[in-house]
PDB file of C-alpha atoms in Angstrom:
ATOM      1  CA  UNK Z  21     -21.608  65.568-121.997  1.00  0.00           C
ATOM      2  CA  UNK Z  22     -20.867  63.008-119.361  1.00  0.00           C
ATOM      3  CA  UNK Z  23     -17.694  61.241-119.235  1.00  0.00           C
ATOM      4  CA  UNK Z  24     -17.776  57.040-119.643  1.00  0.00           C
ATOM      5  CA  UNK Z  25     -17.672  54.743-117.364  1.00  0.00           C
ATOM      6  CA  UNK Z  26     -14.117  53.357-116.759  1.00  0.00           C
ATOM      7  CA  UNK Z  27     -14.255  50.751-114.279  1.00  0.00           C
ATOM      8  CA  UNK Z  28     -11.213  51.985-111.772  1.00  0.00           C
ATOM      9  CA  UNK Z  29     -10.247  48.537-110.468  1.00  0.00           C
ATOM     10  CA  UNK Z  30      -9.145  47.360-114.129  1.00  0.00           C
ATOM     11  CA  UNK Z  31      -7.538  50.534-115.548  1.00  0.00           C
ATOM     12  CA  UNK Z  32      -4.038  50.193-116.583  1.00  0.00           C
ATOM     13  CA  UNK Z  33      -2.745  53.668-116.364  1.00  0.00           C
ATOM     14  CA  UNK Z  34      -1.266  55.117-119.119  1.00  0.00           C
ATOM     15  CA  UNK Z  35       1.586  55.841-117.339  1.00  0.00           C
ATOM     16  CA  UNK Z  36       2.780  52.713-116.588  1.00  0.00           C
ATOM     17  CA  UNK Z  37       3.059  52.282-120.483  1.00  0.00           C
ATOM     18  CA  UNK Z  38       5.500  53.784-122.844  1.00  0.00           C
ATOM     19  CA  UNK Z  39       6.373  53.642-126.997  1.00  0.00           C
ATOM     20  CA  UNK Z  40       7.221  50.750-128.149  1.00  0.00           C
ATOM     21  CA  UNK Z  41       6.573  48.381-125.233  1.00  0.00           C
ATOM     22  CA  UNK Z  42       5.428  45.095-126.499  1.00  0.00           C
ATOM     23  CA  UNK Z  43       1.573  44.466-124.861  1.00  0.00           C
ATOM     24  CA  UNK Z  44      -0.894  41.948-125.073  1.00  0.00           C
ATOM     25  CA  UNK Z  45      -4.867  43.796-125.911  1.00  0.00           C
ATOM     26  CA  UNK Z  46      -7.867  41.569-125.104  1.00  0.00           C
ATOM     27  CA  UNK Z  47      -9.916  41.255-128.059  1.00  0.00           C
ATOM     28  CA  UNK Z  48     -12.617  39.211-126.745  1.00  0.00           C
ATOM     29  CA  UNK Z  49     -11.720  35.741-125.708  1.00  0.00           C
ATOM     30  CA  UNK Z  50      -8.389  36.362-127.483  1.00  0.00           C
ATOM     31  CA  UNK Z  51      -5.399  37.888-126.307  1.00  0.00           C
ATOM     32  CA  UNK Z  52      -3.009  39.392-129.066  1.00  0.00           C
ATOM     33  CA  UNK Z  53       0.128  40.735-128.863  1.00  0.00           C
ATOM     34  CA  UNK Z  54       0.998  44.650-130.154  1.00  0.00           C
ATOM     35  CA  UNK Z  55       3.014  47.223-129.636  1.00  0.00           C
ATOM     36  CA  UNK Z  56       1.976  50.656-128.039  1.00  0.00           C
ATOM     37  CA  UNK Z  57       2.423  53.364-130.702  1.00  0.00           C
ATOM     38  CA  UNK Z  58       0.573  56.457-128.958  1.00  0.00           C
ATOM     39  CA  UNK Z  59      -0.866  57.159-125.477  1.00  0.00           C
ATOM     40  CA  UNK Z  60      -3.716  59.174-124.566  1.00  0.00           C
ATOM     41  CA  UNK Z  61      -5.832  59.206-121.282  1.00  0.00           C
ATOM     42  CA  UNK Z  62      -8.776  58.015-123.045  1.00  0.00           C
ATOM     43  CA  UNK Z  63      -7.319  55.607-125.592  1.00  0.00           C
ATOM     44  CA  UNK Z  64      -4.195  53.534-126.461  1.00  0.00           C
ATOM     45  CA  UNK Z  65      -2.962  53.138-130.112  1.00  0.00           C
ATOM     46  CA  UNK Z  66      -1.142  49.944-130.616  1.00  0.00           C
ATOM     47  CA  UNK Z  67      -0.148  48.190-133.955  1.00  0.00           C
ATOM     48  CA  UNK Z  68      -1.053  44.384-133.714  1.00  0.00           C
ATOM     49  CA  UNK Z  69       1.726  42.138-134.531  1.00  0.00           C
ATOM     50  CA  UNK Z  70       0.065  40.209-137.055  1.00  0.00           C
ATOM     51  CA  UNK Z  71       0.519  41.403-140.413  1.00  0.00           C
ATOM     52  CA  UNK Z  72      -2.160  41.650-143.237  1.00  0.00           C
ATOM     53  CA  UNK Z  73      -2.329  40.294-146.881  1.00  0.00           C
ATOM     54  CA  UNK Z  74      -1.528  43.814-147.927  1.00  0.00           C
ATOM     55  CA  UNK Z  75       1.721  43.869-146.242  1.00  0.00           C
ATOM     56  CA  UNK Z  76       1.081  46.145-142.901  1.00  0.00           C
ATOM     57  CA  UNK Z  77       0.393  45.748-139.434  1.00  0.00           C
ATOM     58  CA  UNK Z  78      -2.875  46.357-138.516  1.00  0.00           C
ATOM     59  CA  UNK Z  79      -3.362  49.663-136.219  1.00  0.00           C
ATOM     60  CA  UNK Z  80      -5.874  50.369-133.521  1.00  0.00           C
ATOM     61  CA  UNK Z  81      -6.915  53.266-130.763  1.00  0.00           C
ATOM     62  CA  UNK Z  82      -8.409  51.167-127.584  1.00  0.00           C
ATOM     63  CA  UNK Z  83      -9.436  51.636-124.560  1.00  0.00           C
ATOM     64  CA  UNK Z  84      -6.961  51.610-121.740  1.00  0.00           C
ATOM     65  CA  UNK Z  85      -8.125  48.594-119.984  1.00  0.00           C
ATOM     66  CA  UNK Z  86      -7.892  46.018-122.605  1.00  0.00           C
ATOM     67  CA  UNK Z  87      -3.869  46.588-122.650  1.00  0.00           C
ATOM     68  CA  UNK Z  88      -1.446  44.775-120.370  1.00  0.00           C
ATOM     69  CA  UNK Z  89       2.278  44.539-120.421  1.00  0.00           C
ATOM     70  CA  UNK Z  90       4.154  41.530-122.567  1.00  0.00           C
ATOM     71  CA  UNK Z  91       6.778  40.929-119.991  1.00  0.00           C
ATOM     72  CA  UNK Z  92       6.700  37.838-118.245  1.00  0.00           C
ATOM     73  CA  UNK Z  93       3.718  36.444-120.274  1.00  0.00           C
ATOM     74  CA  UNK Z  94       3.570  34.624-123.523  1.00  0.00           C
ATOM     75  CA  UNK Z  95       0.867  33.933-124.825  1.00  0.00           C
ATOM     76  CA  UNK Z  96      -0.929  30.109-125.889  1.00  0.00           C
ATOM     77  CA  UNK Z  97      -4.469  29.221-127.409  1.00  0.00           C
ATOM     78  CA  UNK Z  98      -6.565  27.009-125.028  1.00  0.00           C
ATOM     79  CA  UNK Z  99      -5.980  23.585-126.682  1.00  0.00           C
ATOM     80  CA  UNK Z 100      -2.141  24.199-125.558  1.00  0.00           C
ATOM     81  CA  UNK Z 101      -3.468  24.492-121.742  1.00  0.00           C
ATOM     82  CA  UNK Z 102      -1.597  21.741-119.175  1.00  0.00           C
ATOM     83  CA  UNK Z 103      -2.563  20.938-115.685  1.00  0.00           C
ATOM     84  CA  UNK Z 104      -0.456  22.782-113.503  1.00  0.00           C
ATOM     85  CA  UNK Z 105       0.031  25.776-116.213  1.00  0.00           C
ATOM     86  CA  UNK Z 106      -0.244  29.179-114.439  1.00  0.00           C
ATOM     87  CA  UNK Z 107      -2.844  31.553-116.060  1.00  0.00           C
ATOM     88  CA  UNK Z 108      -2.271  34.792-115.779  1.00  0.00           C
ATOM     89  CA  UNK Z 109      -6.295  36.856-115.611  1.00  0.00           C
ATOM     90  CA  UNK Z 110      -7.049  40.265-116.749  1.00  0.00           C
ATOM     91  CA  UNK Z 111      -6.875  42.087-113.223  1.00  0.00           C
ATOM     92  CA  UNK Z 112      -3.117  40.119-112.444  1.00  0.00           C
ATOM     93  CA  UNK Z 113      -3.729  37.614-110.598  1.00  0.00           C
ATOM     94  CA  UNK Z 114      -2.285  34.142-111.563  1.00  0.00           C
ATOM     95  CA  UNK Z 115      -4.368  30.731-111.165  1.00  0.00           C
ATOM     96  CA  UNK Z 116      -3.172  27.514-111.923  1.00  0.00           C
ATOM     97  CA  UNK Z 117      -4.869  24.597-113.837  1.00  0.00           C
ATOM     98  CA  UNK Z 118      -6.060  21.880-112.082  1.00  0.00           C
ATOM     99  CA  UNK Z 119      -8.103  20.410-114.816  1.00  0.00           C
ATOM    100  CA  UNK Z 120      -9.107  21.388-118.502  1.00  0.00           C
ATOM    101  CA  UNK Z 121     -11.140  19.549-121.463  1.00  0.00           C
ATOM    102  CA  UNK Z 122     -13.274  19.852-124.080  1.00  0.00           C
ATOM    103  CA  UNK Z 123     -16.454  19.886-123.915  1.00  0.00           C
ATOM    104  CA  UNK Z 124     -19.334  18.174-126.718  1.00  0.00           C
ATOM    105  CA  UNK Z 125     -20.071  22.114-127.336  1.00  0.00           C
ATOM    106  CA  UNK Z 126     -16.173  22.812-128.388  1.00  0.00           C
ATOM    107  CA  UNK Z 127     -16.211  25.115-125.356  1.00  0.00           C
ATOM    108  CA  UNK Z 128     -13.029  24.626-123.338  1.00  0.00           C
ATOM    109  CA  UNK Z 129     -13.565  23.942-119.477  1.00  0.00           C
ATOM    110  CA  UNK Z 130     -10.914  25.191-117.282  1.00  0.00           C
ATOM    111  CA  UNK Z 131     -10.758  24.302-113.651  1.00  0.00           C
ATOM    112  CA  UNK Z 132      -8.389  26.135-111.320  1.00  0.00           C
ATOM    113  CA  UNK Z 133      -6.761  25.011-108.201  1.00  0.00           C
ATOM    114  CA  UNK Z 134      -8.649  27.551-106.027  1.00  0.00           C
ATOM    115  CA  UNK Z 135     -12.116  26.086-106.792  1.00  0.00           C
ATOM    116  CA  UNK Z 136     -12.723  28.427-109.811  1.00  0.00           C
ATOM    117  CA  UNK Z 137     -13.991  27.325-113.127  1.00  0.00           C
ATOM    118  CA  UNK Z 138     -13.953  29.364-116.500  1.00  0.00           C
ATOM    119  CA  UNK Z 139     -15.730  28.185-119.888  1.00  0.00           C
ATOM    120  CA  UNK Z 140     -13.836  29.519-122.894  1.00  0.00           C
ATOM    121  CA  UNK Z 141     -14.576  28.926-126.973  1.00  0.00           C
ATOM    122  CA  UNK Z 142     -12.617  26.591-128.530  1.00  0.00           C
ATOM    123  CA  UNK Z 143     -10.398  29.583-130.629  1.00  0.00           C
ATOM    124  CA  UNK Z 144      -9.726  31.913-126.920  1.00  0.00           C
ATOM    125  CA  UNK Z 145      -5.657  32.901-126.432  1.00  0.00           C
ATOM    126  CA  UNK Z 146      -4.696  32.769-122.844  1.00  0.00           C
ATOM    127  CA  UNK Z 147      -1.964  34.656-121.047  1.00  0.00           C
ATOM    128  CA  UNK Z 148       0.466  32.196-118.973  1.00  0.00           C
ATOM    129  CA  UNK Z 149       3.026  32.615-116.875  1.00  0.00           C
ATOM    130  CA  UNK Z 150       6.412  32.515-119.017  1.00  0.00           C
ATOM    131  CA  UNK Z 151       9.298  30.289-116.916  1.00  0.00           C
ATOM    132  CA  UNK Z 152      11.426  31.627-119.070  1.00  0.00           C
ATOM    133  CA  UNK Z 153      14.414  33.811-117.519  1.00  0.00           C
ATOM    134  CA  UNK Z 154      14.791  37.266-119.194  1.00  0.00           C
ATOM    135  CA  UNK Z 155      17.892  37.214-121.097  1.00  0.00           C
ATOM    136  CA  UNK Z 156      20.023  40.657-120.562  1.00  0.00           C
ATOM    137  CA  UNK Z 157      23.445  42.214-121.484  1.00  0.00           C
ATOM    138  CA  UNK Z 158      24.759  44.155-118.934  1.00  0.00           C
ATOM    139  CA  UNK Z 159      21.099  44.309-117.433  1.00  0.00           C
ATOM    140  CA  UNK Z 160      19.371  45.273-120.263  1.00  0.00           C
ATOM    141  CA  UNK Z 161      17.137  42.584-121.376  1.00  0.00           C
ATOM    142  CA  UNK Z 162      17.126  41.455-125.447  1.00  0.00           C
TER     143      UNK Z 162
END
């Protein structure tokens, strides 16, 4: 059997993840945040944080590439976008908003300082840079 593709420059190895770490998984043009409850080599089982009608947090095994660690990002839907906002993309790198508007198609337009230019749908969660300062006691952050 041959092994799937993984494409190497977007892998997030599993070792740089742990239990319990809070991480945002890229379901489509969404972003939403979970919590890693097991790691394998192949696939990473998080529980999303948004709970269903019946009561319980939905649970998932994904692939390793579609997780990235919650610290230092929050997370906003598109219509929440600013100019001058710093956007944090899948592979790391942070671009900031020069320009962003809807278009007649309800597709978002986002225009980056660097010359860039992503279209989005009107319902896509973004990652952003969080100004916030980590709060910690005695160096351990809350």
């Amino acid at each position: 059997m041959t092994p799937l593709f993984v494409p190497q420059g977007t892998v997030v190895p599993p070792t740089d993840l742990h239990l319990g770490q809070a991480v945002h998984v890229n379901a489509r043009a969404a972003w939403l945040p979970a919590t890693v409850t097991s790691i394998t080599h192949t696939r990473i089982g998080v529980a999303y944080g948004i709970p269903l009608l019946a009561g319980g947090p939905l649970s998932d095994a994904v692939v390793p590439w579609v997780v990235r660690p919650a610290d230092g990002v929050c997370l906003r839907p598109v219509h929440e976008l600013r100019v001058g906002a710093d956007v944090v993309s899948s592979d790391g790198t942070t671009l900031t908003v020069a320009g962003v508007w809807q278009g007649r198609d309800r597709w978002w337009v986002i225009d980056y300082t660097n010359g860039e230019r992503a279209t989005v749908p009107s319902k896509a969660i973004l990652r952003l840079a969080d100004p916030t300062p980590t709060v910690t006691v005695n160096g351990v952050p809350l």
